[in-house]
Tab-separated table of C-alpha atoms in Angstrom:
chain	number	residue	atom	x	y	z
Z	1042	GLY	CA	-4.731	-6.216	-13.732
Z	1043	ALA	CA	-7.703	-5.937	-11.929
Z	1044	VAL	CA	-9.927	-3.163	-13.514
Z	1045	VAL	CA	-12.731	-1.196	-12.194
Z	1046	SER	CA	-14.743	1.150	-14.662
Z	1047	GLN	CA	-17.198	3.835	-13.575
Z	1048	HIS	CA	-19.988	5.296	-15.859
Z	1049	PRO	CA	-20.451	8.302	-16.412
Z	1050	SER	CA	-17.033	9.938	-15.864
Z	1051	ARG	CA	-18.916	13.220	-15.667
Z	1052	VAL	CA	-22.322	14.123	-15.472
Z	1053	ILE	CA	-24.236	17.511	-15.160
Z	1054	CYS	CA	-27.767	17.571	-13.862
Z	1055	LYS	CA	-30.428	20.115	-12.803
Z	1056	SER	CA	-31.396	20.311	-9.215
Z	1057	GLY	CA	-34.025	18.008	-8.115
Z	1058	THR	CA	-33.069	15.442	-10.690
Z	1059	SER	CA	-31.689	12.054	-9.838
Z	1060	VAL	CA	-28.291	10.535	-11.200
Z	1061	LYS	CA	-27.257	6.820	-11.338
Z	1062	ILE	CA	-23.519	5.977	-11.314
Z	1063	GLU	CA	-22.463	2.715	-12.067
Z	1064	CYS	CA	-19.214	0.693	-10.991
Z	1065	ARG	CA	-18.250	-2.497	-12.673
Z	1066	SER	CA	-15.493	-4.990	-12.034
Z	1067	LEU	CA	-14.276	-5.841	-15.548
Z	1068	ASP	CA	-12.178	-8.795	-14.860
Z	1069	PHE	CA	-12.999	-10.151	-11.363
Z	1070	GLN	CA	-15.819	-10.702	-9.102
Z	1071	ALA	CA	-16.047	-8.382	-6.266
Z	1072	THR	CA	-17.983	-9.267	-3.056
Z	1073	THR	CA	-17.609	-6.027	-1.636
Z	1074	MET	CA	-17.622	-2.405	-3.251
Z	1075	PHE	CA	-17.057	0.907	-1.442
Z	1076	TRP	CA	-18.334	4.327	-2.316
Z	1077	TYR	CA	-16.211	7.279	-1.326
Z	1078	ARG	CA	-16.802	10.812	-1.932
Z	1079	GLN	CA	-13.931	13.535	-2.375
Z	1080	PHE	CA	-14.276	17.430	-2.084
Z	1081	PRO	CA	-11.660	19.655	-3.766
Z	1082	LYS	CA	-8.340	19.517	-1.784
Z	1083	GLN	CA	-9.810	17.030	0.668
Z	1084	SER	CA	-9.733	13.211	1.268
Z	1085	LEU	CA	-11.715	10.520	0.242
Z	1086	MET	CA	-14.628	9.898	2.387
Z	1087	LEU	CA	-16.089	6.513	2.914
Z	1088	MET	CA	-19.676	6.761	2.176
Z	1089	ALA	CA	-21.121	2.983	2.165
Z	1090	THR	CA	-19.923	-0.261	2.143
Z	1091	SER	CA	-22.086	-2.410	-0.125
Z	1092	ASN	CA	-21.896	-6.433	-0.365
Z	1093	GLU	CA	-23.604	-8.255	-2.972
Z	1094	GLY	CA	-27.067	-9.222	-2.120
Z	1095	SER	CA	-27.659	-7.473	0.863
Z	1096	LYS	CA	-28.274	-3.906	2.074
Z	1097	ALA	CA	-25.362	-1.351	2.065
Z	1098	THR	CA	-23.919	0.052	5.038
Z	1099	TYR	CA	-23.625	3.610	5.265
Z	1100	GLU	CA	-21.325	5.624	7.205
Z	1101	GLN	CA	-22.821	8.108	10.058
Z	1102	GLY	CA	-24.027	11.185	8.524
Z	1103	VAL	CA	-24.651	9.586	5.082
Z	1104	GLU	CA	-28.304	9.849	4.196
Z	1105	LYS	CA	-29.154	6.301	2.924
Z	1106	ASP	CA	-32.578	7.549	1.351
Z	1107	LYS	CA	-30.830	10.109	-0.651
Z	1108	PHE	CA	-27.534	7.955	-1.844
Z	1109	LEU	CA	-29.110	4.688	-2.883
Z	1110	ILE	CA	-26.832	1.876	-3.355
Z	1111	ASN	CA	-27.620	-1.401	-5.058
Z	1112	HIS	CA	-25.123	-4.195	-5.650
Z	1113	ALA	CA	-26.968	-6.704	-7.218
Z	1114	SER	CA	-24.516	-8.732	-8.920
Z	1115	LEU	CA	-20.642	-9.604	-8.150
Z	1116	THR	CA	-19.563	-7.214	-11.077
Z	1117	LEU	CA	-21.901	-4.332	-10.492
Z	1118	SER	CA	-22.723	-1.685	-8.012
Z	1119	THR	CA	-24.920	1.667	-8.477
Z	1120	LEU	CA	-25.136	4.777	-6.663
Z	1121	THR	CA	-28.167	6.788	-7.148
Z	1122	VAL	CA	-28.233	10.300	-5.933
Z	1123	THR	CA	-31.747	11.225	-5.560
Z	1124	SER	CA	-33.457	14.510	-5.683
Z	1125	ALA	CA	-29.823	16.053	-6.433
Z	1126	HIS	CA	-28.867	19.255	-5.201
Z	1127	PRO	CA	-25.828	21.823	-5.778
Z	1128	GLU	CA	-24.282	20.511	-2.416
Z	1129	ASP	CA	-24.160	17.151	-3.718
Z	1130	SER	CA	-21.640	18.053	-6.498
Z	1131	SER	CA	-18.459	16.207	-5.734
Z	1132	PHE	CA	-16.166	13.647	-7.275
Z	1133	TYR	CA	-17.813	9.952	-6.489
Z	1134	ILE	CA	-15.154	7.243	-6.504
Z	1135	CYS	CA	-15.906	3.429	-6.326
Z	1136	SER	CA	-13.905	0.586	-5.404
Z	1137	ALA	CA	-14.266	-3.281	-5.320
Z	1138	ALA	CA	-12.470	-5.905	-3.488
Z	1139	PRO	CA	-12.306	-9.590	-5.245
Z	1140	GLU	CA	-14.050	-12.081	-4.023
Z	1141	GLY	CA	-12.137	-13.919	-1.314
Z	1142	ARG	CA	-9.743	-11.157	-0.948
Z	1143	VAL	CA	-11.476	-8.854	1.495
Z	1144	LEU	CA	-9.367	-10.059	4.318
Z	1145	GLN	CA	-6.103	-9.170	2.563
Z	1146	MET	CA	-7.455	-5.654	1.940
Z	1147	THR	CA	-6.863	-5.572	-1.618
Z	1148	GLN	CA	-9.100	-2.996	-3.253
Z	1149	TYR	CA	-9.232	-1.776	-6.739
Z	1150	PHE	CA	-10.553	1.830	-7.511
Z	1151	GLY	CA	-12.521	3.351	-10.368
Z	1152	PRO	CA	-11.427	6.464	-12.188
Z	1153	GLY	CA	-14.243	8.459	-10.301
Z	1154	THR	CA	-17.384	10.334	-11.519
Z	1155	ARG	CA	-17.834	14.182	-11.434
Z	1156	LEU	CA	-21.255	15.177	-10.333
Z	1157	LEU	CA	-22.068	18.733	-11.013
Z	1158	VAL	CA	-25.666	19.737	-9.987
Z	1159	LEU	CA	-26.800	22.973	-11.500
X	441	GLY	CA	-11.808	7.894	15.257
X	442	ASP	CA	-8.965	6.480	13.136
X	443	SER	CA	-7.572	9.400	11.037
X	444	VAL	CA	-4.633	9.889	8.806
X	445	THR	CA	-2.480	12.938	8.413
X	446	GLN	CA	-0.065	13.817	5.649
X	447	MET	CA	1.916	16.684	4.760
X	448	GLU	CA	0.436	19.344	2.760
X	449	GLY	CA	1.465	19.853	-0.701
X	450	PRO	CA	2.077	20.671	-3.692
X	451	VAL	CA	5.620	19.499	-3.268
X	452	THR	CA	7.906	20.537	-6.495
X	453	LEU	CA	11.266	18.578	-6.692
X	454	SER	CA	13.847	18.392	-9.416
X	455	GLU	CA	14.139	15.024	-11.262
X	456	GLU	CA	16.707	12.711	-9.208
X	457	ALA	CA	15.976	14.468	-5.981
X	458	PHE	CA	15.182	12.848	-2.690
X	459	LEU	CA	11.511	12.697	-1.563
X	460	THR	CA	9.814	12.176	1.497
X	461	ILE	CA	6.163	12.587	2.099
X	462	ASN	CA	5.441	12.204	5.775
X	463	CYS	CA	2.454	10.290	7.029
X	464	THR	CA	0.930	9.927	10.518
X	465	TYR	CA	-2.098	8.014	11.774
X	466	THR	CA	-4.209	7.811	15.067
X	467	ALA	CA	-6.152	4.409	15.323
X	468	THR	CA	-7.234	2.065	17.933
X	469	GLY	CA	-5.912	-1.365	17.314
X	470	TYR	CA	-3.365	-2.265	14.626
X	471	PRO	CA	-4.270	-0.800	11.284
X	472	SER	CA	-2.762	-1.961	7.896
X	473	LEU	CA	-1.177	1.136	6.101
X	474	PHE	CA	-1.122	1.818	2.656
X	475	TRP	CA	0.109	4.464	0.116
X	476	TYR	CA	-1.994	4.935	-3.129
X	477	VAL	CA	-0.876	6.912	-6.032
X	478	GLN	CA	-3.343	8.769	-8.407
X	479	TYR	CA	-1.899	9.901	-11.887
X	480	PRO	CA	-3.615	12.263	-13.498
X	481	GLY	CA	-7.052	11.208	-15.122
X	482	GLU	CA	-6.593	7.821	-13.513
X	483	GLY	CA	-8.012	5.899	-10.616
X	484	LEU	CA	-6.159	5.491	-7.505
X	485	GLN	CA	-3.716	2.596	-7.395
X	486	LEU	CA	-2.134	0.684	-4.506
X	487	LEU	CA	1.501	1.596	-4.531
X	488	LEU	CA	2.597	-0.139	-1.213
X	489	LYS	CA	1.470	-1.495	1.759
X	490	ALA	CA	2.361	-2.635	5.309
X	491	THR	CA	0.456	-4.764	7.403
X	492	LYS	CA	2.016	-4.671	10.894
X	493	ALA	CA	5.016	-2.920	12.834
X	494	ASP	CA	8.184	-2.538	11.214
X	495	ASP	CA	6.837	-3.948	8.171
X	496	LYS	CA	8.663	-1.952	5.261
X	497	GLY	CA	6.416	-1.843	1.864
X	498	SER	CA	8.271	-1.064	-1.204
X	499	ASN	CA	7.486	-0.708	-4.918
X	500	LYS	CA	8.757	1.189	-7.994
X	501	GLY	CA	11.691	2.328	-5.936
X	502	PHE	CA	9.280	3.899	-3.241
X	503	GLU	CA	9.561	2.746	0.554
X	504	ALA	CA	7.553	2.969	3.725
X	505	THR	CA	8.072	1.499	7.325
X	506	TYR	CA	5.453	0.998	9.550
X	507	ARG	CA	6.542	2.485	12.672
X	508	LYS	CA	4.125	1.874	15.565
X	509	GLU	CA	6.455	3.938	17.941
X	510	THR	CA	6.015	6.980	16.042
X	511	THR	CA	2.490	6.148	14.352
X	512	SER	CA	4.208	7.052	11.270
X	513	PHE	CA	4.203	5.588	7.543
X	514	HIS	CA	6.438	8.155	5.806
X	515	LEU	CA	7.035	7.580	1.903
X	516	GLU	CA	10.297	7.961	0.480
X	517	LYS	CA	12.106	7.585	-2.958
X	518	GLY	CA	15.813	7.926	-3.347
X	519	SER	CA	15.686	9.737	-7.043
X	520	VAL	CA	12.151	10.967	-8.255
X	521	GLN	CA	11.520	10.800	-12.055
X	522	VAL	CA	9.240	13.124	-14.030
X	523	SER	CA	6.767	10.222	-14.395
X	524	ASP	CA	6.281	9.998	-10.607
X	525	SER	CA	4.354	13.206	-10.620
X	526	ALA	CA	1.018	12.558	-9.113
X	527	VAL	CA	-1.119	12.676	-6.060
X	528	TYR	CA	-0.110	10.428	-3.150
X	529	PHE	CA	-2.620	9.296	-0.555
X	530	CYS	CA	-1.506	7.784	3.033
X	531	ALA	CA	-4.387	5.365	4.108
X	532	LEU	CA	-5.364	3.026	6.923
X	533	SER	CA	-7.572	0.295	6.906
X	534	ASP	CA	-10.324	-0.193	9.858
X	535	ARG	CA	-11.820	-3.440	11.258
X	536	ARG	CA	-14.394	-3.127	8.177
X	537	TYR	CA	-11.683	-3.056	5.898
X	538	ALA	CA	-12.797	0.106	4.171
X	539	LEU	CA	-9.734	2.591	3.677
X	540	ASN	CA	-9.480	5.928	5.624
X	541	PHE	CA	-7.537	8.273	3.543
X	542	GLY	CA	-5.221	11.731	4.407
X	543	LYS	CA	-5.811	14.439	2.002
X	544	GLY	CA	-3.463	13.831	-0.583
X	545	THR	CA	-0.117	15.376	-1.397
X	546	SER	CA	0.543	16.486	-4.843
X	547	LEU	CA	4.099	15.983	-6.257
X	548	LEU	CA	5.465	17.496	-9.452
X	549	VAL	CA	8.806	16.625	-10.696
X	550	THR	CA	10.398	18.869	-12.938
X	551	PRO	CA	13.120	17.718	-15.601
C-alpha cells in the first residue's frame, strides 16, 4: 500500500530555533499534501494545503511566516517551524493525496512528528 | 463552518462485544464522510468512507451509514477483537478535499 513517512519522528529544540519536518510519499507521487496539527486529546486541525510547485494555502489563524511549507517535488513536502516557542509544541501530521486521486479524496497519512520546544 | 462531533472516550469493551461510536456532523453542501483508525505508534489509516446519503461504508467488519436526515455517520462492529484497540476518528471532507476531524475516540478491547 501507499506509504508516507515523516522525519524526524520526534524532536526537542530550544526556544528560538527553527525545526524542519519532512513528509515523503515513498511509493507514489503526491500532487497535494496536507499538514495537520494535533494537540493532546484534541482532533487534528488542518494547518495548510500544499501543492507541488506552488505556494501553500494556509488556514485562517495559521501564521505563514512562522510555519513555512515547501512542496518542491511530487514526493516531498517540508514544514519548517521558525523561531519555535513552547506553545508550538505539538504533534504534526502530514498526509499526501496521490497524483490524479485528489478528487477521490484518497489521502495517506504519515506517522506524525512530536515537537517539544523547551 | 463544517464540524464533526464524536462521542468522548475512552470506550472499554470485552472481546466479542458490540461496538457503536457515534458521529454527527455539520456541513454546508454534501460532504463525504470517513472513519480513520490510528493504531498505537502508527499513522492514521482509512477504515471506511461514504460519499453520498444512504451509502454504507464497510471494512474489516466495521460499518457506517451516511444518514443525511440525522447528519450522522455512526461506526458499528458486531464483535470486536483485542486487535481493534485503537483511536477512531470520524471526519468529513470539504470542498478543498482537506479533512475536518472529530476529536477521536479511544477504544480498548479486553480479552
